[in-house]
Short mmCIF file of N, CA and C in Angstrom, two decimals:
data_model
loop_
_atom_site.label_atom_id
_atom_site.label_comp_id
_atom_site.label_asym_id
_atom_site.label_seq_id
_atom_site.Cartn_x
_atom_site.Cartn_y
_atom_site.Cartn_z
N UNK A 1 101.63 93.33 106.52
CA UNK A 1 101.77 92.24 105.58
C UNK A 1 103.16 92.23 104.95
N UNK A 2 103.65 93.56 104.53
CA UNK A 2 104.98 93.26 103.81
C UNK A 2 105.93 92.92 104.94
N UNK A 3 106.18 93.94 106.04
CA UNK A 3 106.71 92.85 107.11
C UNK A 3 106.65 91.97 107.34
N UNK A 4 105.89 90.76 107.35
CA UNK A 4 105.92 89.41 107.01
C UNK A 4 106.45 88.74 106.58
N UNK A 5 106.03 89.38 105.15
CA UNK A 5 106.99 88.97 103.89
C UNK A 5 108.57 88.73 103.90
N UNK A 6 109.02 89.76 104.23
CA UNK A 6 110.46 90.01 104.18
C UNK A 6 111.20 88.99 105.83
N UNK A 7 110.62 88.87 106.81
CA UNK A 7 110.77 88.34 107.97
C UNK A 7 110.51 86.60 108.24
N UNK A 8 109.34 86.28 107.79
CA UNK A 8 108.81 84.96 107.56
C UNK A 8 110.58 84.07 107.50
N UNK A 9 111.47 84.26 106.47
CA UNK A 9 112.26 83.50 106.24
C UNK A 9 113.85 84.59 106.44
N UNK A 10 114.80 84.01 106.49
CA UNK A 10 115.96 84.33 105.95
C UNK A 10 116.80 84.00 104.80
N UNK A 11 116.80 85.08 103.78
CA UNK A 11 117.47 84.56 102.48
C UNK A 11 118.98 83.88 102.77
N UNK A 12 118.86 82.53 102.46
CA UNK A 12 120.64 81.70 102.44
C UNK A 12 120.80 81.76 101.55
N UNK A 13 119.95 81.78 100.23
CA UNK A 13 121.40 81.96 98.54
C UNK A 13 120.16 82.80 97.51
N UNK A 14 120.80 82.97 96.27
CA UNK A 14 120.21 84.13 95.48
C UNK A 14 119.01 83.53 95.17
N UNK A 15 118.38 82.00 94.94
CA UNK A 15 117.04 81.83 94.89
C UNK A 15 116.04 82.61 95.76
N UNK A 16 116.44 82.35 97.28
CA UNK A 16 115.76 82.76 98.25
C UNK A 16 115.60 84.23 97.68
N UNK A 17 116.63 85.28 97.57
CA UNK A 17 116.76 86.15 97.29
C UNK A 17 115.75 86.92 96.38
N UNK A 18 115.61 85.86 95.29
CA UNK A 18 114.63 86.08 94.55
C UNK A 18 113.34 85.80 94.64
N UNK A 19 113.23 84.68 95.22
CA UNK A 19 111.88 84.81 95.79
C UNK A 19 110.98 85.37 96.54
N UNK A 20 111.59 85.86 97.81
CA UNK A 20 111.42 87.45 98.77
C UNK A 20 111.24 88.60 97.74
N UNK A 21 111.95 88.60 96.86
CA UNK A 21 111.88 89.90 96.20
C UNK A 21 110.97 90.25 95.13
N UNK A 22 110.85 88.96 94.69
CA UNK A 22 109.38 88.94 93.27
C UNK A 22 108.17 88.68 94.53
N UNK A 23 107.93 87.83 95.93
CA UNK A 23 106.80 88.30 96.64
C UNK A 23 106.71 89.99 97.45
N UNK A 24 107.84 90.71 97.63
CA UNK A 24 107.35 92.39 97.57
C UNK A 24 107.26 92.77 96.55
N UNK A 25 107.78 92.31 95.19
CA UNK A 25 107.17 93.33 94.20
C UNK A 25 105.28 92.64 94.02
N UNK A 26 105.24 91.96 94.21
CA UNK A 26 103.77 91.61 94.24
C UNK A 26 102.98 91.77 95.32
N UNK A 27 103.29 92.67 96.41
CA UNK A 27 102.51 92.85 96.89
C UNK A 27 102.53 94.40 97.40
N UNK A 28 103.10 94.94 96.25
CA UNK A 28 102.98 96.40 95.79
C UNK A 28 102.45 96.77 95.37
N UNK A 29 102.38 97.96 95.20
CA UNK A 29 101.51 98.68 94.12
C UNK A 29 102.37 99.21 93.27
N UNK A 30 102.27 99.77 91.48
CA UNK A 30 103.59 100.12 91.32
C UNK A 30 103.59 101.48 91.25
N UNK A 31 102.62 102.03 91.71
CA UNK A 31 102.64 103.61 92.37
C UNK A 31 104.00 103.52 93.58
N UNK A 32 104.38 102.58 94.47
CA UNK A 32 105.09 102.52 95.39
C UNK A 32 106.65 102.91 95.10
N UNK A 33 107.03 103.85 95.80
CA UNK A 33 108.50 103.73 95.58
C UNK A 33 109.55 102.34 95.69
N UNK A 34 108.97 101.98 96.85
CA UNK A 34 109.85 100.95 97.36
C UNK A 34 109.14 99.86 96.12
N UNK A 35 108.11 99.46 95.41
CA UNK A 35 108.06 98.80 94.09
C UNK A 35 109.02 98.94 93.46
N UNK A 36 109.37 100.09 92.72
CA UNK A 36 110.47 100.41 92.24
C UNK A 36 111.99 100.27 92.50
N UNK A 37 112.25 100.77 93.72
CA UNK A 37 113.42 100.31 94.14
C UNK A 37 113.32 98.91 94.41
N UNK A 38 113.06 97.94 94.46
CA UNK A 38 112.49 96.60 94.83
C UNK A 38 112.47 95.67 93.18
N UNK A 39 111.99 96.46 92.30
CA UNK A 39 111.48 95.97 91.10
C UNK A 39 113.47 96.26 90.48
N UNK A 40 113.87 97.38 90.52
CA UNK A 40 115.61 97.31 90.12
C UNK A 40 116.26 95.88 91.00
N UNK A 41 116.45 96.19 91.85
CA UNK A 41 117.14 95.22 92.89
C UNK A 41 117.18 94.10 92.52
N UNK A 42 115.74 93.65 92.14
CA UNK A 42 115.92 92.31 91.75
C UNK A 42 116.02 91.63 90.24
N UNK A 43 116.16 92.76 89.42
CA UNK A 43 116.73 93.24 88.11
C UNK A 43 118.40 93.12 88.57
N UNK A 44 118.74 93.98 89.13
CA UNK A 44 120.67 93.21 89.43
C UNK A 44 120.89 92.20 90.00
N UNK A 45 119.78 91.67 90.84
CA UNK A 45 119.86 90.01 91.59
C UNK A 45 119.54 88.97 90.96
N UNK A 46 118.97 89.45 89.56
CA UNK A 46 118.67 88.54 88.45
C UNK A 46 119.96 88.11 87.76
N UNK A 47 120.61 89.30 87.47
CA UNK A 47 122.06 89.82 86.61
C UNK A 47 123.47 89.05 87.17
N UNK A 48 123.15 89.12 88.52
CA UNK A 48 124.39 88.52 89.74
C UNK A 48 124.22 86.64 89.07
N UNK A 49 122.72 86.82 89.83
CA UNK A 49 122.71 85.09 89.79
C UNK A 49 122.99 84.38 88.30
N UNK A 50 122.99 84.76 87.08
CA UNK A 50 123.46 84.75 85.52
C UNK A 50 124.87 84.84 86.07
N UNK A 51 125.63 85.79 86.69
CA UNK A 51 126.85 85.86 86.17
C UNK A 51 127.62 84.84 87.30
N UNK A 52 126.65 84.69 88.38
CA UNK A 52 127.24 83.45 89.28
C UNK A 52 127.47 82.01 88.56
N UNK A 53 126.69 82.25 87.74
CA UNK A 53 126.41 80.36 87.11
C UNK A 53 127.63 80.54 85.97
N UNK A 54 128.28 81.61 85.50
CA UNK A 54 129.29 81.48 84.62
C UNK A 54 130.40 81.72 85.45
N UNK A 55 131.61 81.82 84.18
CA UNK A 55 132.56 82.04 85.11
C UNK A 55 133.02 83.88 85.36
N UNK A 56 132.63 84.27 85.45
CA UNK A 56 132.23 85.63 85.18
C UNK A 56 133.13 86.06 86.84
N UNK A 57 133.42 85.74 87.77
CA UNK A 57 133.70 85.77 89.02
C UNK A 57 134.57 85.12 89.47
N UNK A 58 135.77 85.28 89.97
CA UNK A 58 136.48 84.46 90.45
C UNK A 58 135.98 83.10 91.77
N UNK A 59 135.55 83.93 92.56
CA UNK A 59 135.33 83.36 93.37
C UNK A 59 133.79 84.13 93.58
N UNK A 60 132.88 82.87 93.35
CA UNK A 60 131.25 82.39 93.03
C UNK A 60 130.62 82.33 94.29
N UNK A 61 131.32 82.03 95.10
CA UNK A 61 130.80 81.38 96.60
C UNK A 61 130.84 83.13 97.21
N UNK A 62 131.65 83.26 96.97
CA UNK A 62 131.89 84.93 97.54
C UNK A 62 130.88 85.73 97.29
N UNK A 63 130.84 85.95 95.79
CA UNK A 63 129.60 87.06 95.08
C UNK A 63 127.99 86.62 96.17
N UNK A 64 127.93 84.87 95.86
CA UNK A 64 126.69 84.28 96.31
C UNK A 64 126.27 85.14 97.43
N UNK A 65 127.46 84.89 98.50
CA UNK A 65 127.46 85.05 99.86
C UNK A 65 127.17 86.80 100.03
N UNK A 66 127.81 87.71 99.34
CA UNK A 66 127.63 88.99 99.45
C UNK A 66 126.61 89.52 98.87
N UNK A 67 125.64 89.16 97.89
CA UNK A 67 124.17 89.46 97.49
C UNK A 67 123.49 88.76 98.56
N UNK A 68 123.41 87.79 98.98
CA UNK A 68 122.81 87.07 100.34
C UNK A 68 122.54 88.65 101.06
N UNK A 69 123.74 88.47 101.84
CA UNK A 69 123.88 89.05 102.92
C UNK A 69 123.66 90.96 102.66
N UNK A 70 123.64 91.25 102.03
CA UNK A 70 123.00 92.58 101.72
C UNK A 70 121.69 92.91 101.12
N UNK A 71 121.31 91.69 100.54
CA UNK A 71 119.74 91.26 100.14
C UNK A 71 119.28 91.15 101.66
N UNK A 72 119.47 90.35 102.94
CA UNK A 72 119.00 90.31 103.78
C UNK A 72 119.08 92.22 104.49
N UNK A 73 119.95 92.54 104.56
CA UNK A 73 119.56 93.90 105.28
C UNK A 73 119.13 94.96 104.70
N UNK A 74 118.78 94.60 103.39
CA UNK A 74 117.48 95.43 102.62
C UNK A 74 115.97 94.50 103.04
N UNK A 75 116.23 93.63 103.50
CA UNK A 75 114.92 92.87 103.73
C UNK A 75 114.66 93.64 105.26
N UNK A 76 116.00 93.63 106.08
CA UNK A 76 115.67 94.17 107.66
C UNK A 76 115.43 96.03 107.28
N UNK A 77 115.82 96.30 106.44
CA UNK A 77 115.41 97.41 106.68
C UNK A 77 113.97 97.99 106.20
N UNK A 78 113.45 97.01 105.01
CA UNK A 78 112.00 97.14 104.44
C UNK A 78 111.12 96.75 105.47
N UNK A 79 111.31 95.58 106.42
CA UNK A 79 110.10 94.95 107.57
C UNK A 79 110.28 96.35 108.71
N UNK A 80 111.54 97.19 108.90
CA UNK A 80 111.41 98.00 109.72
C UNK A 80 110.87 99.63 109.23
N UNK A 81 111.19 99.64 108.34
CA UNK A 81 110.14 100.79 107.77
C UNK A 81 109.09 100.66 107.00
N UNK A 82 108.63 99.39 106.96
CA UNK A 82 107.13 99.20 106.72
C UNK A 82 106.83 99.66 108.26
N UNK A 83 106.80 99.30 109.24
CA UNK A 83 106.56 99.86 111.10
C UNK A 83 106.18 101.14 110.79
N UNK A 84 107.47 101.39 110.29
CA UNK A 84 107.30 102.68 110.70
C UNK A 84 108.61 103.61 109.74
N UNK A 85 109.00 104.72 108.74
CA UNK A 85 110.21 105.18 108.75
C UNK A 85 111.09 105.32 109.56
N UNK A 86 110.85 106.07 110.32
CA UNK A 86 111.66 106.31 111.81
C UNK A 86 112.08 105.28 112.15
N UNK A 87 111.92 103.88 112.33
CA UNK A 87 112.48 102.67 112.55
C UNK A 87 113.71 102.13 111.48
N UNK A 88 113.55 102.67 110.32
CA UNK A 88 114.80 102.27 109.12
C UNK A 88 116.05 102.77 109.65
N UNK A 89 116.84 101.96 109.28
CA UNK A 89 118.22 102.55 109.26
C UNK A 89 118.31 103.68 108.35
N UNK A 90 119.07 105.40 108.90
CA UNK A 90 118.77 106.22 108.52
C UNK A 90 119.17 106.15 106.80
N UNK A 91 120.13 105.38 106.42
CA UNK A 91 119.92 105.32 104.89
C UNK A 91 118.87 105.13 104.01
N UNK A 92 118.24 104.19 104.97
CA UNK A 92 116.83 103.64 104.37
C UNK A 92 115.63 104.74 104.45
N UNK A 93 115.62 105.79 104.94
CA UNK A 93 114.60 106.40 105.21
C UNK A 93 113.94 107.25 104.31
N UNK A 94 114.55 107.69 103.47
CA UNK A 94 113.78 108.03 102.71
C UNK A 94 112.94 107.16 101.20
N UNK A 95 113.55 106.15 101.40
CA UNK A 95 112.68 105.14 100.58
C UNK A 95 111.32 104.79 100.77
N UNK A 96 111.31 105.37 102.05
CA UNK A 96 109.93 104.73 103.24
C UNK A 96 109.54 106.11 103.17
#
């Protein structure tokens, strides 16, 4: 099921982002590590998208684009060690 979750779509901007990320924290338990690490994440993806809407950043499109795109390979690495650990990229592995 959480593989699903995270796979079903590809995050294109920090909404998406957030929405993937408040549906794994809900379909956690918060005994779960990865709740936790999951439940921060989107505590700084909350923080990003606030400081995107100001001027807080030079360049907005940039920040957007680089929480995107590293939000997505925390998403590829959660659908692959939900499988299995051994399937995470070895950074990811002990989260799993």
């Amino acid at each position: 099921m959480l593989s699903e979750l995270v796979t079903c779509r590809r995050a294109s901007s920090i909404a998406d982002v957030i929405d993937i990320m408040t549906m794994v924290e809900g379909a956690l338990p918060q005994t779960d590590g990865v709740w936790w690490f999951n439940h921060l994440y989107l505590r700084v993806t909350l923080a990003v998208r606030s400081a995107v809407a100001t001027t807080t950043f030079r360049d907005q499109a940039f920040v957007e684009r680089l929480d995107v795109v590293f939000a997505n390979l925390y998403f590829d690495a959660l659908a692959a060690g939900n499988t299995s650990p051994q399937a995470a990229p070895s950074a990811w592995r002990p989260l799993f």
